[in-house]
Coordinates of N, CA and C in Angstrom, one line a residue:
M784 N 5.3 -39.0 -51.5 CA 5.6 -39.3 -49.9 C 7.0 -39.4 -49.6
I785 N 7.9 -38.6 -48.5 CA 9.1 -38.8 -48.3 C 9.1 -39.5 -46.9
I786 N 10.2 -40.3 -46.8 CA 9.9 -40.9 -45.7 C 12.1 -41.1 -45.0
V787 N 12.0 -40.3 -44.3 CA 13.7 -40.5 -44.1 C 14.1 -41.8 -43.0
Q788 N 14.7 -42.6 -43.1 CA 15.0 -43.1 -42.0 C 16.1 -43.1 -41.5
I789 N 16.5 -43.2 -39.9 CA 17.7 -42.7 -39.2 C 17.8 -43.7 -38.2
S790 N 18.7 -44.2 -38.2 CA 19.1 -45.2 -37.0 C 20.4 -45.3 -36.4
D791 N 20.7 -45.8 -35.2 CA 21.5 -46.0 -34.3 C 22.2 -44.3 -33.7
L792 N 21.3 -43.5 -33.2 CA 21.5 -42.3 -33.0 C 22.8 -42.5 -32.0
H793 N 23.0 -43.2 -31.0 CA 23.5 -44.0 -29.3 C 24.1 -42.5 -28.9
V794 N 23.2 -41.6 -29.0 CA 23.5 -40.3 -28.0 C 24.2 -40.9 -26.3
G795 N 25.2 -40.5 -26.2 CA 26.0 -40.6 -24.9 C 27.4 -40.8 -25.6
S796 N 27.7 -41.8 -24.9 CA 29.4 -41.8 -25.5 C 29.6 -42.0 -26.5
Q797 N 28.7 -42.4 -27.6 CA 29.5 -42.6 -29.1 C 28.8 -41.7 -29.9
F798 N 28.2 -40.4 -29.3 CA 27.3 -39.4 -30.4 C 28.4 -38.8 -30.7
L799 N 28.2 -38.4 -32.2 CA 28.8 -37.0 -32.7 C 27.6 -36.2 -32.5
E800 N 27.5 -35.3 -32.1 CA 26.6 -34.2 -32.6 C 27.0 -33.5 -33.3
E801 N 28.3 -33.0 -33.6 CA 28.8 -32.4 -35.2 C 27.9 -32.9 -36.3
K802 N 28.0 -34.2 -36.4 CA 27.2 -35.2 -37.2 C 25.9 -35.1 -37.3
F803 N 25.3 -34.6 -36.1 CA 23.9 -35.0 -36.2 C 23.2 -33.2 -36.5
N804 N 24.2 -32.1 -36.2 CA 23.8 -31.3 -36.9 C 23.5 -31.3 -37.8
I805 N 24.6 -31.7 -39.0 CA 24.3 -31.5 -40.0 C 23.0 -32.6 -40.6
L806 N 23.0 -33.6 -39.8 CA 21.6 -34.4 -40.0 C 20.7 -33.5 -40.2
V807 N 20.4 -32.8 -39.3 CA 19.6 -32.2 -38.9 C 18.8 -30.9 -40.2
K808 N 20.0 -30.4 -40.5 CA 19.9 -29.6 -41.6 C 19.3 -29.8 -43.0
E809 N 19.9 -31.5 -43.2 CA 19.7 -31.9 -44.0 C 18.5 -32.8 -44.4
V810 N 17.7 -33.1 -43.5 CA 16.9 -33.8 -43.2 C 15.3 -32.5 -43.2
N811 N 15.8 -31.6 -43.0 CA 14.9 -31.0 -42.5 C 14.6 -30.0 -44.2
E812 N 15.8 -29.6 -44.9 CA 15.6 -29.7 -46.1 C 14.9 -30.3 -47.1
L813 N 14.8 -31.6 -46.9 CA 14.3 -32.2 -47.2 C 12.4 -32.6 -47.1
N814 N 12.2 -32.0 -46.1 CA 11.0 -31.3 -45.9 C 10.4 -33.1 -45.8
P815 N 11.0 -33.9 -44.9 CA 9.8 -35.1 -45.0 C 8.7 -35.5 -44.4
D816 N 7.7 -36.1 -44.6 CA 6.2 -36.2 -44.1 C 6.4 -37.3 -43.2
V817 N 7.3 -38.2 -42.8 CA 7.4 -38.7 -41.6 C 8.9 -39.4 -42.0
I818 N 9.8 -39.1 -40.5 CA 10.7 -39.9 -39.8 C 10.8 -41.4 -38.8
V819 N 11.9 -42.3 -39.4 CA 11.5 -43.2 -38.3 C 13.2 -43.6 -38.0
I820 N 13.0 -43.9 -36.7 CA 14.2 -43.8 -36.1 C 14.2 -45.4 -35.5
T821 N 15.0 -46.1 -36.7 CA 14.9 -47.9 -36.0 C 16.1 -48.2 -35.4
G822 N 15.5 -47.7 -34.1 CA 16.3 -48.2 -32.7 C 18.1 -47.2 -32.4
D823 N 18.2 -47.8 -31.0 CA 19.2 -47.3 -30.0 C 19.3 -45.7 -30.4
L824 N 18.0 -45.0 -30.0 CA 18.7 -43.6 -29.6 C 19.1 -43.3 -28.8
T825 N 19.7 -44.4 -28.2 CA 20.4 -44.1 -26.7 C 21.5 -45.2 -26.9
N826 N 22.7 -44.6 -25.9 CA 23.7 -45.8 -25.9 C 23.9 -46.4 -24.4
E827 N 22.9 -45.9 -23.3 CA 23.0 -46.6 -22.5 C 21.9 -47.2 -21.7
G828 N 21.0 -46.3 -22.3 CA 19.3 -46.3 -21.7 C 19.4 -45.3 -20.5
L829 N 20.0 -44.5 -20.1 CA 20.2 -43.9 -19.0 C 18.7 -42.3 -19.1
M830 N 18.7 -42.3 -17.7 CA 18.0 -40.6 -18.4 C 18.2 -39.7 -18.8
K831 N 19.6 -39.4 -18.7 CA 20.2 -38.2 -18.9 C 20.3 -38.3 -20.6
E832 N 20.6 -39.4 -21.1 CA 20.5 -40.0 -22.5 C 18.8 -39.4 -22.7
Y833 N 18.0 -39.8 -22.5 CA 16.9 -40.3 -23.0 C 16.5 -39.0 -23.3
E834 N 16.8 -37.8 -22.0 CA 16.5 -36.3 -22.1 C 17.1 -35.7 -23.2
K835 N 18.4 -36.0 -23.4 CA 19.2 -35.2 -24.2 C 18.7 -35.3 -25.6
C836 N 18.6 -37.3 -25.8 CA 17.6 -37.3 -27.3 C 16.5 -36.8 -27.5
K837 N 15.5 -37.0 -26.6 CA 14.3 -35.8 -26.7 C 14.7 -34.3 -26.9
S838 N 15.5 -33.6 -26.3 CA 15.5 -32.4 -27.1 C 16.2 -32.1 -28.0
L839 N 17.1 -33.4 -28.8 CA 17.7 -32.9 -29.6 C 16.4 -33.0 -31.3
L840 N 15.7 -34.1 -30.8 CA 14.6 -34.7 -32.1 C 13.5 -33.7 -31.9
D841 N 13.6 -32.9 -31.3 CA 12.6 -31.5 -31.3 C 13.1 -30.2 -32.3
K842 N 14.6 -30.5 -33.1 CA 14.9 -29.7 -34.1 C 14.6 -30.2 -35.3
F843 N 13.9 -31.1 -35.4 CA 13.6 -32.2 -37.2 C 12.3 -31.1 -37.1
N844 N 12.0 -30.7 -38.1 CA 10.6 -30.5 -39.1 C 10.2 -31.0 -39.5
T845 N 8.8 -32.2 -39.4 CA 8.1 -32.7 -39.4 C 7.0 -33.1 -39.0
K846 N 6.0 -33.7 -40.1 CA 4.6 -34.1 -39.4 C 4.4 -35.1 -37.9
K847 N 5.1 -36.5 -38.3 CA 5.2 -37.1 -37.9 C 6.9 -38.0 -37.2
I848 N 7.2 -38.3 -36.1 CA 8.5 -38.8 -35.9 C 7.7 -40.3 -35.8
I849 N 8.6 -41.2 -35.7 CA 8.1 -42.7 -35.1 C 9.0 -43.2 -34.8
A850 N 9.2 -43.4 -33.5 CA 10.8 -44.0 -32.8 C 10.2 -45.2 -32.7
I851 N 11.7 -46.3 -32.6 CA 11.3 -47.6 -32.1 C 12.8 -48.2 -31.2
S852 N 12.2 -48.8 -30.1 CA 13.4 -49.7 -29.6 C 14.3 -50.2 -30.0
G853 N 16.1 -49.7 -29.7 CA 16.6 -50.7 -30.0 C 17.2 -51.3 -28.7
N854 N 18.5 -52.5 -28.6 CA 18.5 -52.7 -27.4 C 19.2 -52.3 -26.3
H855 N 20.3 -51.3 -27.1 CA 20.7 -50.6 -25.9 C 20.1 -49.4 -25.0
D856 N 18.5 -48.9 -26.0 CA 17.9 -48.6 -24.9 C 17.4 -49.3 -24.2
Y857 N 17.5 -50.3 -24.0 CA 16.8 -51.1 -23.2 C 17.3 -51.9 -22.4
R858 N 19.4 -51.0 -21.9 CA 19.5 -51.3 -20.4 C 19.6 -50.4 -20.1
N859 N 20.1 -51.0 -18.7 CA 20.1 -50.2 -16.8 C 18.5 -50.2 -17.2
T860 N 17.4 -50.7 -17.5 CA 15.9 -50.6 -17.2 C 15.6 -49.2 -18.3
G861 N 16.5 -49.4 -19.3 CA 15.9 -48.3 -20.5 C 14.7 -48.2 -20.7
Y862 N 13.7 -49.7 -20.7 CA 12.8 -50.1 -21.0 C 11.7 -49.2 -20.7
L863 N 11.7 -48.8 -19.0 CA 10.7 -47.9 -18.4 C 10.7 -46.8 -19.2
L864 N 11.9 -46.1 -19.5 CA 12.0 -44.8 -20.2 C 11.7 -44.7 -21.2
F865 N 11.5 -45.8 -22.3 CA 11.0 -45.9 -23.5 C 9.9 -44.9 -24.3
K866 N 9.0 -45.1 -23.3 CA 7.6 -45.3 -24.0 C 7.1 -43.7 -23.5
K867 N 7.7 -43.4 -22.2 CA 7.8 -42.0 -21.7 C 8.3 -41.4 -22.5
F868 N 9.5 -41.2 -23.0 CA 9.9 -40.2 -23.9 C 9.5 -40.1 -25.3
F869 N 9.3 -41.4 -25.7 CA 9.0 -42.0 -27.5 C 7.6 -42.9 -27.5
P870 N 6.4 -41.9 -27.1 CA 5.3 -42.7 -27.1 C 5.3 -42.7 -28.6
F871 N 4.5 -44.1 -28.9 CA 4.7 -44.7 -30.3 C 3.2 -45.6 -30.8
Q872 N 2.5 -45.4 -31.8 CA 1.7 -46.0 -32.2 C 2.4 -47.1 -33.1
T873 N 1.8 -48.6 -32.8 CA 2.0 -49.6 -33.8 C 2.2 -50.0 -35.1
V874 N 0.6 -49.2 -35.7 CA -0.3 -49.3 -37.0 C -0.2 -47.7 -37.1
N875 N 0.6 -47.2 -38.1 CA 0.1 -45.3 -39.1 C 0.4 -46.1 -40.3
E876 N -1.4 -45.6 -40.6 CA -1.6 -45.1 -41.7 C -1.1 -43.6 -42.4
L877 N 0.1 -43.6 -42.9 CA 0.4 -42.4 -43.2 C 0.2 -41.9 -44.4
S878 N -0.7 -42.7 -45.8 CA -1.7 -41.8 -46.4 C -3.1 -42.8 -46.6
E879 N -3.5 -42.4 -47.6 CA -4.1 -43.7 -48.6 C -4.0 -44.8 -49.1
D880 N -2.1 -44.4 -49.3 CA -1.9 -45.8 -50.0 C -0.7 -46.1 -49.1
V881 N -0.5 -45.4 -48.1 CA 0.9 -45.9 -47.0 C 0.5 -46.8 -46.0
V882 N 1.2 -47.7 -45.5 CA 0.7 -48.2 -43.7 C 1.9 -48.3 -43.6
L883 N 2.6 -48.2 -42.0 CA 3.7 -48.2 -41.7 C 3.4 -49.3 -40.2
V884 N 4.1 -50.0 -40.0 CA 4.2 -51.1 -38.8 C 5.1 -51.1 -38.2
T885 N 4.9 -51.1 -36.4 CA 6.4 -51.2 -35.7 C 6.6 -52.6 -35.4
V886 N 7.4 -52.8 -35.0 CA 7.7 -54.6 -34.1 C 8.6 -54.3 -33.3
G887 N 8.2 -54.6 -32.0 CA 9.3 -54.5 -31.2 C 10.2 -55.6 -31.2
T888 N 11.7 -55.4 -31.2 CA 12.2 -57.0 -31.4 C 13.5 -56.9 -29.8
A889 N 13.4 -55.8 -29.7 CA 14.8 -54.9 -27.9 C 13.9 -56.3 -26.6
R890 N 14.4 -57.1 -26.5 CA 14.4 -57.0 -24.8 C 15.4 -56.8 -24.2
P891 N 15.2 -56.2 -22.7 CA 15.6 -56.1 -21.7 C 16.9 -56.4 -21.5
D892 N 18.2 -56.0 -21.9 CA 19.6 -56.6 -21.4 C 20.1 -58.0 -22.4
R893 N 19.2 -57.7 -23.6 CA 19.9 -58.9 -24.8 C 20.2 -58.1 -25.6
N894 N 21.0 -58.4 -26.5 CA 21.7 -57.9 -27.7 C 20.7 -58.4 -28.8
E895 N 20.3 -60.1 -28.5 CA 20.1 -60.4 -29.5 C 18.5 -59.9 -29.8
G896 N 17.6 -60.0 -31.2 CA 16.3 -59.4 -31.4 C 15.5 -60.7 -31.4
E897 N 13.8 -60.2 -31.1 CA 13.5 -61.7 -31.2 C 11.7 -61.0 -31.4
V898 N 10.8 -61.4 -32.3 CA 10.1 -61.2 -32.4 C 8.5 -61.7 -31.7
G899 N 8.8 -62.8 -31.6 CA 8.0 -63.8 -30.4 C 7.2 -63.7 -31.2
Y900 N 6.1 -65.0 -30.9 CA 4.6 -65.9 -31.4 C 4.0 -65.0 -32.0
R901 N 3.3 -64.3 -30.3 CA 2.4 -63.5 -30.8 C 2.4 -62.2 -31.5
Q902 N 3.4 -61.6 -30.8 CA 3.5 -60.6 -32.3 C 3.7 -60.6 -33.7
N903 N 4.1 -62.0 -34.0 CA 4.2 -62.4 -34.7 C 2.8 -62.3 -35.8
L904 N 2.1 -63.3 -35.1 CA 0.5 -63.6 -35.5 C 0.0 -62.4 -35.6
W905 N -0.1 -61.6 -34.8 CA -0.2 -60.2 -34.7 C 0.0 -59.7 -36.0
L906 N 1.1 -59.8 -36.2 CA 1.8 -58.9 -37.6 C 0.9 -59.5 -38.7
E907 N 0.6 -60.8 -39.2 CA 0.4 -61.1 -40.6 C -1.0 -60.8 -40.4
R908 N -1.8 -60.9 -39.3 CA -3.4 -60.8 -39.0 C -3.6 -59.3 -39.8
T909 N -2.7 -58.0 -39.2 CA -3.0 -57.0 -39.1 C -2.1 -56.4 -40.5
M910 N -1.1 -57.3 -41.1 CA -1.0 -56.8 -42.7 C -1.7 -57.6 -43.9
K911 N -2.6 -58.3 -43.1 CA -3.3 -58.6 -44.5 C -4.7 -57.5 -44.2
K912 N -5.0 -56.8 -43.6 CA -5.5 -56.1 -43.6 C -5.6 -54.9 -44.9
Y913 N -4.2 -54.6 -45.3 CA -4.0 -53.4 -46.2 C -3.6 -54.1 -47.2
K914 N -4.6 -54.6 -48.3 CA -4.3 -55.5 -49.2 C -3.4 -54.6 -50.5
D915 N -4.5 -53.5 -50.5 CA -4.3 -52.2 -51.8 C -3.1 -51.5 -51.5
K916 N -2.1 -51.2 -50.0 CA -1.9 -50.2 -49.8 C -0.1 -51.1 -49.9
I917 N 1.1 -49.7 -49.9 CA 2.2 -50.0 -49.9 C 2.2 -50.2 -48.4
K918 N 2.8 -51.1 -47.5 CA 3.1 -51.6 -46.4 C 4.3 -51.7 -46.2
I919 N 4.8 -51.6 -45.2 CA 6.0 -51.3 -44.3 C 6.4 -51.3 -42.9
V920 N 6.7 -52.3 -42.8 CA 7.4 -53.0 -41.4 C 8.6 -52.1 -40.9
A921 N 8.4 -51.6 -39.8 CA 10.0 -51.2 -38.9 C 10.4 -52.0 -37.8
M922 N 11.7 -52.3 -37.6 CA 11.9 -52.8 -36.8 C 13.4 -52.6 -36.5
H923 N 13.9 -52.8 -35.6 CA 15.5 -52.5 -34.7 C 16.4 -53.4 -35.3
H924 N 16.3 -54.7 -35.1 CA 17.1 -55.8 -35.3 C 17.3 -56.7 -37.2
H925 N 18.5 -56.5 -37.3 CA 18.1 -56.7 -38.9 C 17.5 -58.3 -38.7
L926 N 16.9 -58.2 -39.8 CA 16.3 -59.7 -40.1 C 16.7 -60.6 -40.9
I927 N 17.7 -60.2 -41.9 CA 18.6 -61.1 -42.7 C 20.6 -60.9 -42.2
A928 N 21.5 -61.4 -42.4 CA 22.3 -61.0 -42.1 C 23.4 -60.4 -43.4
I929 N 24.4 -59.2 -42.6 CA 24.7 -58.6 -43.6 C 26.6 -58.8 -44.0
P930 N 26.5 -58.4 -44.9 CA 28.3 -58.6 -44.9 C 29.0 -57.6 -44.8
D931 N 30.0 -58.1 -44.2 CA 31.0 -57.1 -43.7 C 30.8 -57.1 -42.0
T932 N 29.9 -57.8 -41.5 CA 29.6 -57.6 -39.7 C 30.2 -58.7 -38.9
G933 N 31.0 -60.3 -39.7 CA 31.2 -60.9 -38.5 C 30.5 -62.0 -38.7
S934 N 30.6 -62.6 -37.5 CA 29.9 -63.9 -37.0 C 28.6 -63.4 -36.8
D935 N 27.3 -63.8 -37.2 CA 26.3 -63.4 -36.7 C 25.5 -64.1 -36.0
Q936 N 25.3 -63.7 -34.5 CA 24.5 -64.4 -33.3 C 23.6 -63.4 -33.2
L937 N 23.2 -62.4 -33.7 CA 22.4 -60.9 -33.2 C 21.3 -60.8 -33.9
T938 N 21.1 -61.7 -35.4 CA 19.6 -61.2 -36.4 C 18.9 -61.2 -34.8
V939 N 17.9 -61.1 -35.6 CA 16.1 -61.4 -35.1 C 15.9 -63.3 -34.9
V940 N 15.9 -63.5 -33.6 CA 16.5 -65.1 -33.7 C 14.8 -66.5 -34.3
D941 N 14.1 -65.5 -34.0 CA 12.5 -65.9 -34.9 C 12.9 -65.8 -36.2
A942 N 13.6 -64.9 -36.6 CA 13.7 -64.4 -38.3 C 13.4 -65.1 -39.4
G943 N 13.1 -66.9 -39.4 CA 12.8 -67.9 -40.2 C 11.1 -67.1 -40.4
D944 N 10.4 -66.7 -39.5 CA 8.8 -66.7 -39.2 C 8.6 -65.7 -39.1
V945 N 9.3 -64.9 -39.5 CA 8.6 -63.3 -39.5 C 9.1 -63.2 -41.1
L946 N 10.1 -64.0 -41.6 CA 10.5 -63.7 -43.1 C 8.7 -64.5 -44.0
R947 N 8.6 -65.6 -43.0 CA 7.2 -66.0 -44.0 C 6.8 -65.3 -43.9
T948 N 6.1 -64.2 -42.9 CA 4.8 -63.9 -42.5 C 4.6 -62.5 -43.6
V949 N 6.2 -61.8 -43.3 CA 6.3 -60.4 -44.2 C 6.1 -61.2 -46.1
L950 N 6.3 -61.9 -46.4 CA 6.7 -62.5 -47.7 C 4.7 -63.0 -47.9
D951 N 4.5 -63.5 -46.9 CA 3.3 -63.8 -47.1 C 2.3 -62.6 -47.1
S952 N 2.0 -61.8 -46.7 CA 1.6 -61.3 -46.2 C 1.0 -59.8 -47.5
K953 N 2.5 -59.9 -48.3 CA 2.4 -59.3 -49.1 C 2.9 -57.5 -48.6
V954 N 4.1 -57.9 -47.7 CA 4.7 -56.2 -47.0 C 5.5 -56.2 -48.5
D955 N 5.6 -54.9 -48.3 CA 6.7 -54.4 -49.6 C 8.2 -53.8 -49.5
V956 N 8.0 -53.3 -48.0 CA 9.7 -53.0 -47.1 C 9.8 -53.3 -46.0
V957 N 11.0 -53.6 -45.3 CA 11.1 -54.0 -44.2 C 12.6 -53.2 -44.1
L958 N 12.0 -51.9 -42.8 CA 13.5 -51.3 -42.4 C 13.8 -52.0 -41.0
C959 N 15.4 -52.1 -40.9 CA 16.2 -52.4 -40.0 C 16.9 -51.5 -39.6
G960 N 17.6 -51.5 -38.7 CA 19.3 -50.8 -38.1 C 19.5 -51.8 -37.4
H961 N 20.0 -51.5 -36.1 CA 21.5 -52.1 -35.4 C 22.5 -52.7 -35.9
K962 N 23.0 -53.0 -36.8 CA 24.2 -53.5 -37.8 C 25.3 -52.5 -38.0
H963 N 25.0 -50.9 -38.3 CA 25.6 -49.6 -38.2 C 26.0 -50.4 -40.0
R964 N 25.4 -50.6 -40.9 CA 26.1 -51.4 -42.1 C 25.2 -51.0 -42.4
P965 N 25.0 -50.4 -44.1 CA 23.8 -49.6 -45.2 C 23.3 -51.1 -45.8
W966 N 22.9 -51.4 -46.4 CA 22.6 -52.8 -47.1 C 21.2 -52.6 -47.6
A967 N 20.9 -53.6 -49.0 CA 19.4 -53.9 -48.6 C 19.3 -55.3 -50.2
W968 N 18.6 -55.9 -48.8 CA 18.4 -57.1 -49.9 C 16.9 -57.0 -50.6
N969 N 17.0 -58.1 -52.0 CA 15.6 -57.7 -52.8 C 14.8 -59.4 -52.8
F970 N 14.0 -59.5 -52.6 CA 13.3 -60.6 -52.8 C 12.2 -60.0 -53.8
R971 N 12.1 -59.8 -54.5 CA 10.9 -60.3 -56.0 C 10.2 -58.8 -55.7
T972 N 9.6 -59.1 -55.1 CA 8.1 -57.8 -54.4 C 8.4 -57.3 -52.6
L973 N 9.7 -57.9 -51.9 CA 10.0 -57.5 -50.9 C 11.5 -57.1 -50.8
T974 N 11.2 -55.8 -50.2 CA 13.1 -55.5 -49.9 C 13.4 -55.3 -48.4
V975 N 14.1 -55.5 -48.0 CA 15.0 -55.5 -46.8 C 15.9 -54.6 -46.8
V976 N 15.5 -53.3 -46.0 CA 16.6 -52.1 -46.2 C 17.1 -52.1 -44.8
N977 N 18.5 -52.5 -44.4 CA 18.8 -51.5 -42.9 C 20.0 -50.3 -43.5
A978 N 19.7 -50.0 -41.9 CA 20.2 -48.4 -41.8 C 22.1 -48.4 -41.7
G979 N 22.2 -47.7 -41.8 CA 23.5 -47.4 -41.1 C 23.5 -46.4 -40.0
T980 N 24.1 -46.2 -39.3 CA 24.6 -45.3 -38.1 C 24.2 -43.9 -38.7
A981 N 23.5 -42.9 -38.1 CA 23.5 -41.5 -38.2 C 24.3 -40.6 -37.8
T982 N 24.8 -41.2 -36.5 CA 25.6 -39.9 -36.1 C 26.5 -41.0 -34.6
S983 N 26.6 -42.0 -34.7 CA 27.5 -42.7 -33.9 C 28.7 -43.0 -34.2
E984 N 29.9 -42.9 -34.1 CA 31.5 -42.6 -34.0 C 31.5 -44.4 -34.8
R985 N 30.9 -45.4 -34.3 CA 31.0 -46.7 -34.3 C 30.2 -47.3 -36.0
V986 N 31.2 -46.3 -36.9 CA 31.1 -47.0 -38.5 C 31.8 -47.7 -38.4
R987 N 31.2 -48.9 -39.8 CA 31.7 -50.1 -40.2 C 32.5 -50.3 -41.9
G988 N 33.8 -50.5 -41.3 CA 34.2 -50.5 -42.5 C 34.6 -49.1 -43.3
L989 N 34.4 -49.0 -44.2 CA 34.8 -48.2 -45.1 C 33.5 -46.5 -45.1
F990 N 32.6 -47.3 -44.3 CA 31.7 -46.4 -44.8 C 31.3 -45.5 -44.0
E991 N 30.8 -44.8 -43.9 CA 30.4 -43.2 -43.0 C 29.5 -43.1 -42.2
N992 N 29.0 -41.9 -41.8 CA 27.7 -42.1 -41.1 C 26.3 -41.7 -42.2
T993 N 25.2 -42.6 -42.2 CA 24.4 -42.4 -43.0 C 22.9 -42.8 -42.7
Y994 N 21.9 -42.3 -44.1 CA 20.7 -42.6 -43.9 C 20.2 -42.8 -44.4
N995 N 18.9 -43.7 -44.9 CA 18.0 -43.6 -46.0 C 16.8 -42.6 -46.3
I996 N 16.8 -42.8 -47.7 CA 15.5 -41.2 -48.1 C 14.7 -42.5 -48.5
L997 N 13.4 -42.6 -48.4 CA 11.8 -43.6 -49.7 C 11.6 -42.1 -49.5
T998 N 11.3 -42.8 -51.1 CA 10.4 -41.8 -52.4 C 9.2 -42.7 -52.6
I999 N 8.1 -42.6 -52.2 CA 6.8 -43.3 -52.6 C 6.3 -42.9 -54.1
S1000 N 6.1 -43.2 -54.7 CA 5.6 -42.4 -55.7 C 4.8 -43.7 -56.3
D1001 N 3.7 -43.4 -56.9 CA 2.8 -44.2 -58.4 C 2.7 -45.9 -57.6
K1002 N 2.6 -45.8 -56.2 CA 2.7 -47.5 -55.5 C 3.9 -47.8 -55.9
K1003 N 5.1 -47.2 -55.7 CA 6.7 -47.8 -56.0 C 7.8 -46.9 -54.8
V1004 N 8.9 -48.0 -54.1 CA 9.2 -47.2 -53.8 C 10.8 -47.5 -53.8
Q1005 N 11.4 -46.0 -53.6 CA 12.5 -46.1 -54.6 C 13.8 -45.8 -52.4
V1006 N 14.3 -46.2 -52.5 CA 15.6 -46.3 -51.7 C 16.5 -45.4 -51.6
D1007 N 17.5 -44.3 -50.9 CA 18.6 -44.1 -51.4 C 19.1 -43.7 -50.2
L1008 N 20.7 -44.0 -50.2 CA 21.4 -43.8 -49.4 C 22.2 -42.4 -49.8
K1009 N 21.9 -41.7 -48.1 CA 22.8 -40.4 -48.3 C 23.9 -40.8 -47.1
I1010 N 24.7 -40.0 -47.2 CA 25.9 -39.9 -46.4 C 25.7 -38.6 -45.9
V1011 N 25.7 -38.1 -44.6 CA 25.5 -37.0 -44.1 C 26.4 -36.3 -44.0
G1012 N 26.0 -35.4 -44.8 CA 27.2 -34.0 -45.2 C 27.7 -34.5 -46.9
G1013 N 27.4 -35.5 -47.4 CA 27.7 -36.2 -48.6 C 27.1 -36.6 -49.4
K1014 N 27.4 -37.7 -50.4 CA 26.5 -37.6 -51.7 C 25.0 -38.8 -51.5
R1015 N 24.1 -38.1 -51.9 CA 23.2 -39.2 -51.9 C 23.1 -40.7 -53.8
V1016 N 22.8 -41.5 -53.1 CA 23.0 -42.4 -54.2 C 21.5 -43.4 -53.7
P1017 N 21.3 -44.3 -55.2 CA 20.1 -45.5 -55.4 C 20.9 -46.5 -54.1
I1018 N 20.2 -47.3 -52.7 CA 20.7 -48.1 -52.2 C 21.3 -49.4 -53.3
D1019 N 20.3 -49.1 -54.3 CA 20.8 -51.1 -55.2 C 22.5 -51.0 -55.7
E1020 N 23.0 -49.0 -56.1 CA 23.6 -48.9 -56.4 C 25.2 -49.4 -55.5
I1021 N 25.2 -49.8 -53.8 CA 25.5 -50.2 -53.1 C 26.4 -51.4 -53.5
V1022 N 24.9 -52.2 -53.3 CA 24.5 -53.4 -53.4 C 25.1 -54.3 -54.8
N1023 N 24.8 -53.5 -55.8 CA 25.4 -54.0 -57.2 C 26.7 -53.9 -57.3
N1024 N 27.8 -52.7 -56.8 CA 29.1 -52.4 -57.0 C 29.3 -52.9 -55.8
Y1025 N 29.3 -54.3 -55.2 CA 29.8 -54.4 -53.9 C 30.9 -54.9 -53.6
S1026 N 32.0 -54.1 -53.5 CA 33.4 -54.9 -52.9 C 34.1 -54.8 -51.7
Q1027 N 34.6 -56.2 -51.1 CA 35.0 -55.7 -49.9 C 36.1 -55.1 -49.7
F1028 N 37.0 -54.6 -50.6 CA 38.5 -53.4 -50.3 C 38.1 -52.5 -51.1
H1029 N 36.7 -52.0 -51.7 CA 36.7 -51.0 -52.2 C 35.4 -50.1 -51.4
D1030 N 36.1 -48.3 -51.6 CA 35.1 -47.7 -51.1 C 34.2 -47.5 -51.8
E1031 N 33.0 -47.9 -51.8 CA 31.9 -47.7 -52.6 C 31.2 -46.2 -52.8
L1032 N 31.3 -45.4 -51.3 CA 31.0 -44.5 -51.0 C 32.6 -43.2 -50.7
D1033 N 33.0 -43.5 -51.4 CA 33.9 -42.4 -51.6 C 33.5 -41.3 -52.0
N1034 N 33.9 -39.6 -51.2 CA 33.6 -38.4 -51.3 C 34.5 -37.7 -51.9
T1035 N 35.6 -38.4 -52.2 CA 36.5 -37.1 -53.1 C 36.4 -37.3 -54.5

C-alpha cells in the first residue's frame, strides 16, 4: 500500500501553483492508494480559497483523499466551510491490515492545537479495537517540537495526554503538519512523522517544498521524503544526518 502525505498547501496568497502542478504529476505517477492532507489547505479559510482548493484536488488520481483541517482553514469562520468542501470519515479502514484515524486539533481563530479530553478518550478506545492492524493517526498540529522551528508555543497543548494514548494503544505512525518542516521522531514502536509544506512559499531554512511517501508492506511502514521536483530519500536519513548549517536536501 502507498499512502502520500501532503500538507500545508495554503491555497491563497502563499500558494505556489507551479509547485502544485509538479506535485500532481509526481503523485499521480505513484498511483497511491490514499492521499492524506494534514491541514492548512487554505491560507485564510475564505470561500474563494476553498473553491479553488477543491478544484485543484480533483486533479489527483487516487482511490481516496482524506483531508484534515488546520488552523488556517478555521480562520474567518472557515470551519463552517471545511466540512462542506471536504467531508471526511474519522475512522478509515484502508485495508484488512491498515486503519487510519483522523484527529481534529484546529480550533477557530487559534493557532495552537488541542485534542481535548473527550477526543483523546475516544481515540484510545477506538485504536484498541484494532490490535492486529497497522494503526496510523493523522492530525494537523505537531505532537512534538521540531528542530529549527524556534520557540514552540503552538504544539498540541495536551500533547502529553495524546502521546500516552498513542503509545498505550500501540499506534504505529502519527502524521502531522503545521510547522512546514519535515522531520521524524522514533519511539521504538511509534514514529511521529512531520510533513513540510508541499506548495507554500513559506518554507523553513534550507528546506524546499516536500511531501512524504509511506510504503506499507509485510506490516512494516517505510517513510520517504520527496522534494517537489527533486529527489526522494528515506526520512531517517534527514534525521540521522542532521546538521543545523548543512543542506541535507541539496539538489545540485
